[in-house]
Structures are given as C-alpha cells and as structure tokens.
Amino acid sequence: MNRKSIIISLLAVFLLPLASLRAQDIMSLYFMETIPQLSRINPAMQPRANVYVALPSTSFTFRSDLGVRDFLQKNGSERVTPVDANFDYNKFNRRMGKSWNIDMGMDVTPIGFGFRTKRNGYFTFNISVKTDMRNDIPAHLFKLTETGIKGSLNLSTLRQKTIAYKQISIGYSRELNDRLTLGANVRPLFGLAAISTDLRKFDINFNKEQWNFALEGDVYVSGPLDVTPTANNDFPKYELRDIDGDVGIDYAKSFSNPGIAVDLGAVYKLTNRLTLSAALNNLGLIFWGNDLHNISGSGSFDFRGVEMNDPDQNWDTYFDDLGKQFETALNYETGTGKSFTTSLTPQVYLGAEYELTQALSVGLLSRSLLLLNGIHQEFNLSANIQPYRRGAFNINVTQNIRGGTYAGFGGTFYLGPLQIYLLSDFPILRVSYVSTNKDGSIPEHGRFFRGSDLENFGLNGGIIPLPERFKGMSFMAGVNLVFGKKGFRNRPMLDR
C-alpha cells in the first residue's frame, strides 16, 4: 500500500461515518403567490387565495458545499483527483471555506389553513414535524492530500447536529398602506430528539516517529437512548430504547423540550410593476431538558506506525485493534442530566419582482444562510407565469457563489378547489461517466464523458455513472383546498 493509498484510506475512515448528512426552503416557491405556502418563506407575502386549507404536504432538502466535479477537477482533457500534483487546491479551498458543510432536512405538514381578514390582513396557521441534520467536515482534513503527512491538523471544526421537532406556526401579515406590507410567523417548538457535538480540541501532530492525537469534547443527546459505562475505560455502550406502541405515541405527543422561532418579512411596492421584499427567518432556539444523556471525552493517543510491507499483516484485525487503542486512551464520563441548547440556522432573503404583464413576472432572489463557519450565498433568477385559471408555473436558475449553476421549477394546477403543487430546486438533469481502472478504482487522471461517447471511448477498465454537477436537491409537494383564488372581487390580485 503506497502513501497515496494510505491518505485516501484515512479520508474514507473520517468521511464515511459522517455521510448521515439542515434544511432550507424551496427557492422556487418564493414568487409563487398562487401557492399559499409561500408565506412560510416570507411571512409578509399574502397568498392570492382568500381562504385555503392545507392538506398533507412534504418537503426534502439536501445541500453540500462540494460535489463530484470539485474532487475530479478538469485539467485539459482529463480529470485529476486531490492526490494529483496538478490538483488546484486554491480553487478547492475557495469552494469549501473553513469546513465542508453537508445539510439535509425533511418537513411533514399534516394540516394548516389561512384566510384574509378585514383591514387587509392575512392569518395563517399550520402544524408540522421537521428534521434537520448537519455535518461540518474540517477543511484542515484535506491537508493530508495537499501537503502530505507532516505538520499538524486542527480538526476542532468537526461537528454533527441532528434535531427532530414539532412546530406550530402562527402567522399574520397586514398591508399598512398601498405600498408596504409587514408580516411575522411565531413558531412554538417542541423537541423530539437531538444529538449535538462540541469539540473544544481535536489536534493531530505528525513527526517521523509517531502521530499524536489529542481530543477534548462533549456529545449531547436528548432522546430514547440508553448509555451504559463500560469497564477498562472503553467507549460507553449505547442503544436505542424501544418506543413502539403507546410509548411511542406518548413520546410523539410530548410537549417537553420547548423552544421558539420567529420569521420576519416585508414587501414594498416601489412602483406599480416593481416590488421589493425581504425576510429574516429561523431566528430560534430549542432548550433540551428531557431524557438527557451526555458523554465527555478527553485524552491523547500516540500512533507509531505500522510495517506496510509485512505480507502476513491482517489489516481488518489491525484497524480493529487500533480503534480500540484509541478508545481506551481517552477518558470518558457519562451523565444523564446536563441540559443543552440548539439553535436554528438563520436565513436572509432579498427579492425583487418585476411584472411584465398581469400574468407574467420575473424575479431576482438572494438567499444567505448564516452558518457557524461562514455565509452560504445563492442567487436565483426566475420567470413566473400565474394566470387566473388552470394553473401556474415557475422556471428558474440558481447560481451558487462558491461555484455551480442549477435549474429549478415549480408548478401547480387546479381541479375545482383542489390545488396540487410540486416544486424542485437543483434537480439532477444530467449524468456523466468516469472511466475506471480494471479493479474498479478511479485513476489519478480520470476522464468524464457523455453517454453518446461510449462507443468511441477506449476503456481499459469500466465506467461509473456520476451526477457530475450534483451538490444539492430540494423538492416540495402537497395538496390544498383554495377558495377565492382570484383575490378580492373589487380588487383582484392581478389587477395592480
């Protein structure tokens, strides 16, 4: 096994356990005033329908700072990997920032409703269950492939946070005058389960004789988990508690672990055709105080290397033993009463919409996610077709400031008062192929090619289909009952 193979193996050891993958709203929804759920993104935006009842809906989001193309960079007609001398680490680090963020979120909303009130107000209410999952992978980890095994690594930005919670959203917006509308959503939160890590120290120092690992941190858990200390200072045993039947129902109905979140929004009509808008969402915290468990660990471990040329070496046994040595070198403490707090990730939206006709508009939207290790910025340009009858459509394109341009779409149609809608950001529209070695591994100088080139491409090994540009995907689907979708009879929403 050569040095490059060792480095790739170490990366796999670190990254694979973190593949368990926080959620963000669907950008395609922002200017779709025919879909009542747009008030979730900007609470000042009033749906066109006078009254609506939201039947079950679901949404899913996934986002990653890095994609396949970032790890297989284009170099002439070939692709190079991070272990190649021609790999551009300046470009790679600009895309990643201080850490590689991988987020995933799900939202299930069983019921909601909204209606227009007197004095140009709009009231909304919905109940939902949400899950947000987040991983931060330290940028320092990739120094192993950039500079090799030397110096030191600071991996204290390694984080994992998963929270599942229920929320009740109560929203109200009001047109203060012919130009300005303000709105807010107040969301009481009730935590179901959470796991959050806090690493105060995670350093690896390299020298010719040994590697030194130093670790100090905590893991906080709230949920149906049993943690049991073990003898010989081994890592504590943990297992999920059985919550089937009535126990699971009681757990889901619980109103423990309270929290609160607020969304704020504003809409301003600059001219009869140009409308500006802004929203600040997800200002919130959850206080976890029920079914608590915490594990604290600290200590250091010296790794003195291994003889790579030993033909009798059993690598499975070796790495199992190495992991046990690392565990026993740390000092663990477990507890069951240490409360903790998790925050939601704030989001800032800035939008501008210009009406070309009564049914056609174009919109420009900026979204900023205020992350712990920096700001994730995207810009979205959309065309919105929203006539009186039949349905409405949105097509858009998003530019990620760290690289990547992606398409999106949204659509809704009516069957009487029944409205069905589907929206998606960053759908996978193209799959490329990369050549492999005979053993199935990707060569240091790989090549991407289209499916139409397969017959003319000389292959020494095989091919792997990869979504080359994929860095994220979001979709939202649901059903509403809408009444008065044209707006007030004496002031239809389209006649501005």
CSV table of C-alpha atoms in Angstrom, one decimal:
chain,number,residue,atom,x,y,z
A,1,MET,CA,0.0,0.0,0.0
A,2,ASN,CA,1.6,3.3,-1.1
A,3,ARG,CA,1.4,6.7,0.6
A,4,LYS,CA,-1.5,7.9,-1.6
A,5,SER,CA,-3.5,4.8,-0.8
A,6,ILE,CA,-2.9,5.4,2.9
A,7,ILE,CA,-4.1,9.0,2.6
A,8,ILE,CA,-7.3,8.0,0.7
A,9,SER,CA,-8.0,5.3,3.3
A,10,LEU,CA,-7.7,7.8,6.1
A,11,LEU,CA,-10.1,10.2,4.4
A,12,ALA,CA,-12.6,7.4,4.0
A,13,VAL,CA,-12.3,6.5,7.7
A,14,PHE,CA,-13.1,10.1,8.6
A,15,LEU,CA,-15.8,10.8,5.9
A,16,LEU,CA,-17.8,7.6,5.7
A,17,PRO,CA,-19.2,7.8,9.3
A,18,LEU,CA,-20.3,11.4,8.5
A,19,ALA,CA,-22.4,10.5,5.5
A,20,SER,CA,-25.6,10.6,7.6
A,21,LEU,CA,-26.0,14.0,6.4
A,22,ARG,CA,-30.2,21.2,7.8
A,23,ALA,CA,-32.8,22.3,5.9
A,24,GLN,CA,-33.6,25.2,3.7
A,25,ASP,CA,-36.7,26.4,2.0
A,26,ILE,CA,-37.5,25.9,-1.7
A,27,MET,CA,-36.4,28.9,-3.6
A,28,SER,CA,-38.8,28.1,-6.5
A,29,LEU,CA,-41.7,28.9,-4.1
A,30,TYR,CA,-40.7,32.5,-3.2
A,31,PHE,CA,-42.6,34.3,-6.0
A,32,MET,CA,-45.4,31.7,-6.4
A,33,GLU,CA,-48.3,33.7,-4.9
A,34,THR,CA,-50.8,31.1,-6.2
A,35,ILE,CA,-49.3,28.6,-3.7
A,36,PRO,CA,-50.4,29.6,-0.1
A,37,GLN,CA,-47.2,28.1,1.5
A,38,LEU,CA,-45.1,31.0,0.2
A,39,SER,CA,-45.9,32.8,3.5
A,40,ARG,CA,-43.5,30.3,5.1
A,41,ILE,CA,-40.6,31.8,3.3
A,42,ASN,CA,-41.7,35.5,3.6
A,43,PRO,CA,-44.5,36.0,6.1
A,44,ALA,CA,-45.4,39.4,4.6
A,45,MET,CA,-46.4,37.8,1.3
A,46,GLN,CA,-50.1,37.2,1.2
A,47,PRO,CA,-51.4,34.3,-0.9
A,48,ARG,CA,-53.8,35.1,-3.7
A,49,ALA,CA,-56.5,32.8,-2.3
A,50,ASN,CA,-58.9,34.5,0.1
A,51,VAL,CA,-59.2,31.2,2.1
A,52,TYR,CA,-57.2,27.9,1.9
A,53,VAL,CA,-56.9,24.7,3.8
A,54,ALA,CA,-53.5,22.9,3.6
A,55,LEU,CA,-53.8,19.2,3.3
A,56,PRO,CA,-50.8,16.9,3.9
A,57,SER,CA,-47.5,18.1,2.3
A,58,THR,CA,-43.9,17.2,2.5
A,59,SER,CA,-40.6,18.7,1.6
A,60,PHE,CA,-37.0,17.5,1.5
A,61,THR,CA,-33.7,19.4,1.1
A,62,PHE,CA,-30.1,18.3,0.7
A,63,ARG,CA,-27.1,20.6,0.2
A,64,SER,CA,-23.3,20.1,0.0
A,65,ASP,CA,-20.6,22.6,-0.4
A,66,LEU,CA,-18.6,20.2,-2.6
A,67,GLY,CA,-19.6,17.9,-5.5
A,68,VAL,CA,-18.1,15.3,-7.7
A,69,ARG,CA,-16.6,18.0,-10.0
A,70,ASP,CA,-14.7,19.5,-7.1
A,71,PHE,CA,-12.9,16.2,-6.3
A,72,LEU,CA,-12.3,15.4,-10.0
A,73,GLN,CA,-11.1,18.7,-11.4
A,74,LYS,CA,-10.8,19.3,-15.1
A,75,ASN,CA,-7.2,19.5,-16.3
A,76,GLY,CA,-7.1,19.7,-20.1
A,77,SER,CA,-9.0,16.7,-21.5
A,78,GLU,CA,-8.6,14.7,-18.2
A,79,ARG,CA,-9.7,14.9,-14.6
A,80,VAL,CA,-7.4,14.9,-11.7
A,81,THR,CA,-8.0,13.9,-8.1
A,82,PRO,CA,-6.8,15.5,-4.8
A,83,VAL,CA,-3.7,13.3,-4.7
A,84,ASP,CA,-2.5,14.5,-8.1
A,85,ALA,CA,0.3,17.2,-8.3
A,86,ASN,CA,-1.8,19.2,-10.8
A,87,PHE,CA,-4.9,19.4,-8.5
A,88,ASP,CA,-5.8,23.1,-7.8
A,89,TYR,CA,-6.1,23.3,-4.0
A,90,ASN,CA,-6.7,27.1,-4.1
A,91,LYS,CA,-9.9,26.6,-6.1
A,92,PHE,CA,-10.9,23.6,-4.0
A,93,ASN,CA,-10.5,25.6,-0.7
A,94,ARG,CA,-12.4,28.5,-2.0
A,95,ARG,CA,-15.4,26.2,-2.7
A,96,MET,CA,-15.2,24.6,0.7
A,97,GLY,CA,-14.4,27.5,3.0
A,98,LYS,CA,-13.5,26.7,6.7
A,99,SER,CA,-15.4,23.5,6.6
A,100,TRP,CA,-17.3,21.2,4.2
A,101,ASN,CA,-21.0,21.6,5.1
A,102,ILE,CA,-23.4,18.8,4.4
A,103,ASP,CA,-27.0,19.5,5.3
A,104,MET,CA,-30.3,17.6,5.0
A,105,GLY,CA,-33.8,18.4,6.2
A,106,MET,CA,-37.3,17.0,6.0
A,107,ASP,CA,-40.7,18.6,6.7
A,108,VAL,CA,-44.1,16.9,7.0
A,109,THR,CA,-47.1,19.2,7.5
A,110,PRO,CA,-50.3,17.3,8.1
A,111,ILE,CA,-52.7,20.3,8.3
A,112,GLY,CA,-52.8,24.1,8.0
A,113,PHE,CA,-55.1,26.9,6.9
A,114,GLY,CA,-55.2,30.6,6.2
A,115,PHE,CA,-57.7,33.3,5.5
A,116,ARG,CA,-57.9,37.0,4.6
A,117,THR,CA,-59.1,39.3,7.4
A,118,LYS,CA,-60.6,42.7,7.5
A,119,ARG,CA,-58.3,45.7,7.1
A,120,ASN,CA,-56.1,44.0,4.6
A,121,GLY,CA,-54.7,41.4,6.9
A,122,TYR,CA,-53.9,37.7,6.4
A,123,PHE,CA,-53.8,35.0,9.1
A,124,THR,CA,-52.1,31.6,8.7
A,125,PHE,CA,-51.7,28.5,10.9
A,126,ASN,CA,-50.0,25.2,10.4
A,127,ILE,CA,-48.6,22.2,12.3
A,128,SER,CA,-45.5,20.3,11.1
A,129,VAL,CA,-42.8,17.9,12.1
A,130,LYS,CA,-39.3,18.7,11.0
A,131,THR,CA,-35.9,17.0,11.0
A,132,ASP,CA,-32.7,19.0,10.4
A,133,MET,CA,-29.3,17.2,10.0
A,134,ARG,CA,-26.0,18.8,9.7
A,135,ASN,CA,-22.3,17.8,9.4
A,136,ASP,CA,-19.3,20.1,9.3
A,137,ILE,CA,-16.1,18.4,8.0
A,138,PRO,CA,-12.9,20.4,8.7
A,139,ALA,CA,-11.1,21.9,5.8
A,140,HIS,CA,-7.8,21.0,7.6
A,141,LEU,CA,-8.5,17.4,7.0
A,142,PHE,CA,-7.7,17.8,3.3
A,143,LYS,CA,-4.1,18.9,4.2
A,144,LEU,CA,-3.4,15.2,4.2
A,145,THR,CA,-3.7,15.2,0.4
A,146,GLU,CA,-2.5,18.7,-0.2
A,147,THR,CA,0.8,18.7,1.8
A,148,GLY,CA,1.1,15.1,2.8
A,149,ILE,CA,1.6,13.6,6.3
A,150,LYS,CA,3.5,16.4,8.0
A,151,GLY,CA,3.0,19.3,10.4
A,152,SER,CA,-0.3,19.3,12.2
A,153,LEU,CA,-4.1,19.3,11.7
A,154,ASN,CA,-6.7,21.2,13.6
A,155,LEU,CA,-10.0,19.3,13.3
A,156,SER,CA,-11.9,21.0,16.1
A,157,THR,CA,-14.5,22.3,13.5
A,158,LEU,CA,-15.7,18.8,13.1
A,159,ARG,CA,-19.4,18.9,14.1
A,160,GLN,CA,-22.6,16.9,13.9
A,161,LYS,CA,-26.0,18.1,14.8
A,162,THR,CA,-29.4,16.4,14.2
A,163,ILE,CA,-32.6,17.7,15.7
A,164,ALA,CA,-36.2,16.5,15.2
A,165,TYR,CA,-39.0,18.7,16.5
A,166,LYS,CA,-42.6,19.6,16.2
A,167,GLN,CA,-43.7,23.2,15.5
A,168,ILE,CA,-46.9,25.2,15.5
A,169,SER,CA,-46.7,28.2,13.1
A,170,ILE,CA,-48.9,31.2,13.7
A,171,GLY,CA,-48.6,33.9,11.1
A,172,TYR,CA,-50.1,37.3,10.4
A,173,SER,CA,-49.4,39.9,7.7
A,174,ARG,CA,-51.0,43.3,7.1
A,175,GLU,CA,-51.0,45.9,4.3
A,176,LEU,CA,-50.2,49.0,6.2
A,177,ASN,CA,-50.8,51.1,3.0
A,178,ASP,CA,-50.9,50.7,-0.7
A,179,ARG,CA,-47.1,50.1,-0.8
A,180,LEU,CA,-45.9,48.5,2.4
A,181,THR,CA,-46.9,45.1,3.9
A,182,LEU,CA,-45.3,43.6,7.0
A,183,GLY,CA,-45.6,40.1,8.4
A,184,ALA,CA,-44.3,37.7,11.0
A,185,ASN,CA,-44.5,34.0,11.9
A,186,VAL,CA,-44.3,33.0,15.5
A,187,ARG,CA,-43.4,29.3,15.9
A,188,PRO,CA,-43.5,27.5,19.2
A,189,LEU,CA,-41.2,24.5,19.0
A,190,PHE,CA,-41.2,21.2,20.9
A,191,GLY,CA,-38.1,19.0,20.6
A,192,LEU,CA,-38.5,15.2,20.0
A,193,ALA,CA,-34.8,14.1,19.8
A,194,ALA,CA,-31.4,15.7,19.3
A,195,ILE,CA,-27.7,14.9,19.1
A,196,SER,CA,-25.1,17.6,19.1
A,197,THR,CA,-21.3,17.5,19.3
A,198,ASP,CA,-19.0,20.1,20.8
A,199,LEU,CA,-15.3,19.6,20.1
A,200,ARG,CA,-13.1,22.0,22.0
A,201,LYS,CA,-9.9,20.3,20.8
A,202,PHE,CA,-9.1,17.8,18.1
A,203,ASP,CA,-5.4,18.1,17.0
A,204,ILE,CA,-3.2,15.7,15.1
A,205,ASN,CA,0.6,16.3,15.2
A,206,PHE,CA,2.9,14.4,12.8
A,207,ASN,CA,6.6,13.7,13.1
A,208,LYS,CA,8.9,10.9,11.8
A,209,GLU,CA,8.5,8.7,14.8
A,210,GLN,CA,4.8,8.9,15.5
A,211,TRP,CA,1.4,10.7,15.2
A,212,ASN,CA,-0.1,12.3,18.3
A,213,PHE,CA,-3.9,12.6,18.6
A,214,ALA,CA,-5.3,15.0,21.2
A,215,LEU,CA,-9.1,15.2,21.8
A,216,GLU,CA,-11.4,17.0,24.2
A,217,GLY,CA,-15.1,17.4,23.6
A,218,ASP,CA,-18.7,16.5,24.5
A,219,VAL,CA,-21.6,14.8,22.9
A,220,TYR,CA,-25.1,15.8,24.0
A,221,VAL,CA,-28.2,13.7,23.4
A,222,SER,CA,-31.9,14.1,24.1
A,223,GLY,CA,-34.0,11.1,23.2
A,224,PRO,CA,-34.9,7.5,23.7
A,225,LEU,CA,-31.3,6.3,24.2
A,226,ASP,CA,-29.7,4.3,26.9
A,227,VAL,CA,-26.0,4.9,27.6
A,228,THR,CA,-24.0,2.4,29.8
A,229,PRO,CA,-20.5,3.0,31.1
A,230,THR,CA,-18.1,0.1,30.4
A,231,ALA,CA,-15.1,-1.4,32.2
A,232,ASN,CA,-11.5,-0.8,31.2
A,233,ASN,CA,-12.3,2.7,30.0
A,234,ASP,CA,-13.8,1.5,26.8
A,235,PHE,CA,-16.2,3.7,24.9
A,236,PRO,CA,-19.7,3.6,26.6
A,237,LYS,CA,-22.3,1.3,25.2
A,238,TYR,CA,-25.4,2.9,23.8
A,239,GLU,CA,-28.6,1.5,22.3
A,240,LEU,CA,-32.0,2.9,21.2
A,241,ARG,CA,-34.9,2.3,23.5
A,242,ASP,CA,-37.9,0.5,22.2
A,243,ILE,CA,-40.7,3.1,21.8
A,244,ASP,CA,-43.2,1.1,19.9
A,245,GLY,CA,-47.0,1.2,20.6
A,246,ASP,CA,-48.3,3.5,23.3
A,247,VAL,CA,-44.8,4.5,24.5
A,248,GLY,CA,-44.0,5.9,21.0
A,249,ILE,CA,-47.4,7.7,20.8
A,250,ASP,CA,-46.8,9.3,24.2
A,251,TYR,CA,-43.3,10.3,23.1
A,252,ALA,CA,-44.6,11.9,20.0
A,253,LYS,CA,-47.3,13.8,21.8
A,254,SER,CA,-45.0,15.2,24.4
A,255,PHE,CA,-44.6,19.0,24.7
A,256,SER,CA,-41.2,18.8,26.5
A,257,ASN,CA,-38.0,20.4,25.2
A,258,PRO,CA,-39.7,23.8,24.4
A,259,GLY,CA,-38.3,26.4,22.0
A,260,ILE,CA,-39.4,29.3,20.0
A,261,ALA,CA,-38.6,30.7,16.5
A,262,VAL,CA,-39.6,33.8,14.6
A,263,ASP,CA,-39.7,34.8,11.0
A,264,LEU,CA,-40.0,38.4,9.9
A,265,GLY,CA,-40.9,39.8,6.5
A,266,ALA,CA,-41.6,42.9,4.5
A,267,VAL,CA,-42.9,43.7,1.0
A,268,TYR,CA,-42.7,47.1,-0.6
A,269,LYS,CA,-44.2,48.2,-3.9
A,270,LEU,CA,-41.6,50.6,-5.3
A,271,THR,CA,-43.7,51.2,-8.5
A,272,ASN,CA,-46.8,49.7,-10.0
A,273,ARG,CA,-44.7,47.0,-11.6
A,274,LEU,CA,-41.6,46.6,-9.3
A,275,THR,CA,-42.0,45.0,-5.9
A,276,LEU,CA,-39.1,44.6,-3.4
A,277,SER,CA,-39.2,42.1,-0.5
A,278,ALA,CA,-37.1,40.9,2.4
A,279,ALA,CA,-37.3,38.2,5.0
A,280,LEU,CA,-35.3,37.1,8.0
A,281,ASN,CA,-36.2,33.5,9.0
A,282,ASN,CA,-35.3,30.8,11.6
A,283,LEU,CA,-34.4,33.1,14.5
A,284,GLY,CA,-34.9,30.4,17.1
A,285,LEU,CA,-33.6,28.1,19.9
A,286,ILE,CA,-34.7,24.8,21.4
A,287,PHE,CA,-34.0,24.1,25.1
A,288,TRP,CA,-33.4,20.4,25.6
A,289,GLY,CA,-34.1,19.2,29.2
A,290,ASN,CA,-35.8,15.8,28.8
A,291,ASP,CA,-34.3,12.3,28.5
A,292,LEU,CA,-30.8,13.7,28.6
A,293,HIS,CA,-27.5,11.9,28.1
A,294,ASN,CA,-24.0,13.3,27.7
A,295,ILE,CA,-20.6,11.8,27.0
A,296,SER,CA,-17.4,13.8,27.7
A,297,GLY,CA,-14.1,12.6,26.4
A,298,SER,CA,-10.5,13.9,26.7
A,299,GLY,CA,-7.0,12.5,26.3
A,300,SER,CA,-4.3,11.8,23.8
A,301,PHE,CA,-3.0,8.8,21.8
A,302,ASP,CA,0.3,8.1,20.0
A,303,PHE,CA,0.3,6.2,16.8
A,304,ARG,CA,3.8,4.9,16.0
A,305,GLY,CA,3.1,3.5,12.5
A,306,VAL,CA,3.0,0.0,11.1
A,307,GLU,CA,5.1,-2.1,8.8
A,308,MET,CA,3.4,-1.7,5.4
A,309,ASN,CA,5.4,-4.5,3.7
A,310,ASP,CA,4.5,-7.3,6.1
A,311,PRO,CA,2.8,-9.9,3.9
A,312,ASP,CA,1.2,-11.6,6.9
A,313,GLN,CA,-0.4,-8.4,8.2
A,314,ASN,CA,-4.2,-8.8,8.8
A,315,TRP,CA,-5.5,-5.3,8.1
A,316,ASP,CA,-9.0,-5.9,9.4
A,317,THR,CA,-7.7,-7.1,12.8
A,318,TYR,CA,-5.1,-4.3,12.8
A,319,PHE,CA,-7.6,-1.5,12.3
A,320,ASP,CA,-10.0,-3.0,14.9
A,321,ASP,CA,-7.1,-3.1,17.4
A,322,LEU,CA,-6.1,0.4,16.5
A,323,GLY,CA,-9.6,1.7,17.1
A,324,LYS,CA,-9.8,0.0,20.5
A,325,GLN,CA,-6.4,1.5,21.5
A,326,PHE,CA,-7.7,5.0,20.5
A,327,GLU,CA,-10.9,4.4,22.6
A,328,THR,CA,-9.1,3.2,25.7
A,329,ALA,CA,-6.6,6.1,25.5
A,330,LEU,CA,-9.4,8.6,26.1
A,331,ASN,CA,-11.1,9.3,29.4
A,332,TYR,CA,-14.8,9.1,29.2
A,333,GLU,CA,-17.5,10.4,31.6
A,334,THR,CA,-21.2,9.9,31.1
A,335,GLY,CA,-24.2,11.8,32.6
A,336,THR,CA,-27.9,12.0,32.4
A,337,GLY,CA,-28.9,15.5,33.4
A,338,LYS,CA,-26.9,18.1,31.5
A,339,SER,CA,-29.3,20.3,29.6
A,340,PHE,CA,-28.2,22.0,26.3
A,341,THR,CA,-29.4,24.3,23.6
A,342,THR,CA,-29.5,24.0,19.9
A,343,SER,CA,-30.1,26.9,17.5
A,344,LEU,CA,-31.8,27.0,14.1
A,345,THR,CA,-29.8,28.3,11.1
A,346,PRO,CA,-30.9,31.9,10.2
A,347,GLN,CA,-31.8,32.6,6.6
A,348,VAL,CA,-31.9,36.0,4.9
A,349,TYR,CA,-33.9,36.5,1.7
A,350,LEU,CA,-33.8,39.7,-0.5
A,351,GLY,CA,-36.1,39.7,-3.5
A,352,ALA,CA,-37.2,41.9,-6.4
A,353,GLU,CA,-40.1,41.1,-8.8
A,354,TYR,CA,-41.0,42.9,-12.0
A,355,GLU,CA,-44.4,42.4,-13.6
A,356,LEU,CA,-44.1,42.2,-17.4
A,357,THR,CA,-47.9,41.5,-17.8
A,358,GLN,CA,-50.7,40.8,-15.4
A,359,ALA,CA,-49.8,37.1,-15.5
A,360,LEU,CA,-46.1,37.1,-16.2
A,361,SER,CA,-43.3,38.4,-13.9
A,362,VAL,CA,-39.6,37.9,-13.5
A,363,GLY,CA,-37.9,37.7,-10.1
A,364,LEU,CA,-34.4,38.0,-8.7
A,365,LEU,CA,-33.8,36.4,-5.3
A,366,SER,CA,-30.8,36.4,-2.9
A,367,ARG,CA,-30.5,33.8,-0.2
A,368,SER,CA,-27.9,33.8,2.6
A,369,LEU,CA,-27.6,31.0,5.1
A,370,LEU,CA,-25.8,32.3,8.3
A,371,LEU,CA,-23.7,29.3,9.2
A,372,LEU,CA,-21.4,28.9,12.1
A,373,ASN,CA,-18.3,28.8,9.9
A,374,GLY,CA,-19.4,31.4,7.3
A,375,ILE,CA,-22.1,32.5,5.0
A,376,HIS,CA,-23.6,30.3,2.2
A,377,GLN,CA,-24.8,32.6,-0.6
A,378,GLU,CA,-27.0,31.9,-3.6
A,379,PHE,CA,-28.7,34.0,-6.3
A,380,ASN,CA,-31.8,32.9,-8.1
A,381,LEU,CA,-33.4,34.3,-11.3
A,382,SER,CA,-37.0,33.1,-12.1
A,383,ALA,CA,-39.8,33.6,-14.6
A,384,ASN,CA,-43.3,33.2,-13.0
A,385,ILE,CA,-46.4,32.5,-15.0
A,386,GLN,CA,-49.6,32.9,-12.9
A,387,PRO,CA,-52.8,33.4,-14.8
A,388,TYR,CA,-56.3,33.3,-13.3
A,389,ARG,CA,-57.2,29.7,-14.1
A,390,ARG,CA,-55.9,26.2,-14.7
A,391,GLY,CA,-52.5,26.5,-13.0
A,392,ALA,CA,-49.2,28.4,-12.6
A,393,PHE,CA,-45.6,27.7,-13.4
A,394,ASN,CA,-42.2,28.8,-12.4
A,395,ILE,CA,-38.8,28.2,-14.1
A,396,ASN,CA,-35.6,29.4,-12.5
A,397,VAL,CA,-31.8,29.2,-12.4
A,398,THR,CA,-29.7,29.4,-9.2
A,399,GLN,CA,-26.0,30.5,-9.0
A,400,ASN,CA,-24.1,29.2,-6.0
A,401,ILE,CA,-21.5,31.8,-5.1
A,402,ARG,CA,-19.0,29.0,-4.4
A,403,GLY,CA,-19.5,27.6,-7.8
A,404,GLY,CA,-22.2,25.8,-9.7
A,405,THR,CA,-25.3,26.9,-11.7
A,406,TYR,CA,-28.5,24.9,-11.3
A,407,ALA,CA,-32.0,24.8,-12.8
A,408,GLY,CA,-35.3,24.7,-10.8
A,409,PHE,CA,-39.0,24.6,-11.5
A,410,GLY,CA,-42.4,24.8,-9.8
A,411,GLY,CA,-45.9,24.1,-10.9
A,412,THR,CA,-49.5,23.9,-9.7
A,413,PHE,CA,-52.8,23.1,-11.3
A,414,TYR,CA,-56.4,23.1,-10.1
A,415,LEU,CA,-59.2,20.5,-10.1
A,416,GLY,CA,-62.0,22.8,-8.9
A,417,PRO,CA,-61.0,24.0,-5.4
A,418,LEU,CA,-58.4,21.2,-5.2
A,419,GLN,CA,-54.8,22.5,-5.8
A,420,ILE,CA,-51.9,20.1,-6.4
A,421,TYR,CA,-48.4,21.5,-6.5
A,422,LEU,CA,-44.8,20.3,-7.0
A,423,LEU,CA,-41.6,22.3,-6.8
A,424,SER,CA,-37.9,21.4,-7.0
A,425,ASP,CA,-34.6,23.1,-6.8
A,426,PHE,CA,-31.4,21.6,-8.3
A,427,PRO,CA,-33.0,18.5,-9.9
A,428,ILE,CA,-30.5,16.0,-11.4
A,429,LEU,CA,-30.8,16.8,-15.1
A,430,ARG,CA,-27.5,15.3,-16.4
A,431,VAL,CA,-25.4,12.2,-15.6
A,432,SER,CA,-21.8,11.8,-16.8
A,433,TYR,CA,-19.5,8.9,-16.8
A,434,VAL,CA,-16.0,8.5,-15.4
A,435,SER,CA,-13.5,5.8,-16.6
A,436,THR,CA,-12.1,3.4,-14.0
A,437,ASN,CA,-9.2,1.0,-13.7
A,438,LYS,CA,-9.7,-2.7,-14.2
A,439,ASP,CA,-10.0,-3.1,-10.4
A,440,GLY,CA,-12.9,-0.6,-10.4
A,441,SER,CA,-10.9,2.3,-8.8
A,442,ILE,CA,-10.8,5.8,-10.3
A,443,PRO,CA,-7.4,6.6,-11.8
A,444,GLU,CA,-5.5,9.7,-10.7
A,445,HIS,CA,-6.1,11.0,-14.3
A,446,GLY,CA,-9.7,10.1,-14.9
A,447,ARG,CA,-11.9,11.2,-17.8
A,448,PHE,CA,-15.5,12.3,-17.8
A,449,PHE,CA,-17.5,11.7,-21.0
A,450,ARG,CA,-21.1,11.7,-22.2
A,451,GLY,CA,-23.2,8.6,-22.8
A,452,SER,CA,-23.1,9.3,-26.6
A,453,ASP,CA,-19.3,8.9,-26.5
A,454,LEU,CA,-19.3,5.4,-25.1
A,455,GLU,CA,-18.8,3.6,-28.4
A,456,ASN,CA,-15.8,5.8,-29.4
A,457,PHE,CA,-14.1,5.8,-26.0
A,458,GLY,CA,-11.3,3.4,-25.4
A,459,LEU,CA,-11.7,1.8,-22.0
A,460,ASN,CA,-9.0,0.0,-20.1
A,461,GLY,CA,-11.5,-0.8,-17.2
A,462,GLY,CA,-15.1,0.1,-16.7
A,463,ILE,CA,-17.3,3.2,-16.2
A,464,ILE,CA,-19.1,4.7,-13.3
A,465,PRO,CA,-22.2,6.9,-13.8
A,466,LEU,CA,-21.9,10.1,-11.7
A,467,PRO,CA,-24.1,13.2,-11.3
A,468,GLU,CA,-21.1,15.4,-12.1
A,469,ARG,CA,-22.7,18.7,-11.1
A,470,PHE,CA,-24.8,17.5,-8.2
A,471,LYS,CA,-24.4,19.5,-4.9
A,472,GLY,CA,-27.9,19.5,-3.6
A,473,MET,CA,-31.6,18.9,-4.3
A,474,SER,CA,-34.8,20.1,-2.9
A,475,PHE,CA,-38.4,19.3,-3.6
A,476,MET,CA,-41.8,20.1,-2.1
A,477,ALA,CA,-45.2,18.6,-2.9
A,478,GLY,CA,-48.7,18.8,-1.4
A,479,VAL,CA,-52.3,19.5,-1.8
A,480,ASN,CA,-54.5,22.5,-0.8
A,481,LEU,CA,-58.1,23.4,-0.9
A,482,VAL,CA,-58.3,27.0,-2.2
A,483,PHE,CA,-61.2,29.4,-2.3
A,484,GLY,CA,-61.3,32.8,-4.0
A,485,LYS,CA,-58.0,32.3,-5.8
A,486,LYS,CA,-58.5,35.4,-7.8
A,487,GLY,CA,-58.4,37.6,-4.7
A,488,PHE,CA,-61.0,40.3,-3.8
A,489,ARG,CA,-63.7,40.8,-6.3
A,490,ASN,CA,-63.4,44.5,-6.1
A,491,ARG,CA,-59.5,44.3,-6.2
A,492,PRO,CA,-58.3,41.2,-7.9
A,493,MET,CA,-54.7,40.3,-7.1
A,494,LEU,CA,-53.6,40.5,-10.7
A,495,ASP,CA,-55.0,44.0,-11.3
A,496,ARG,CA,-52.4,46.1,-9.6
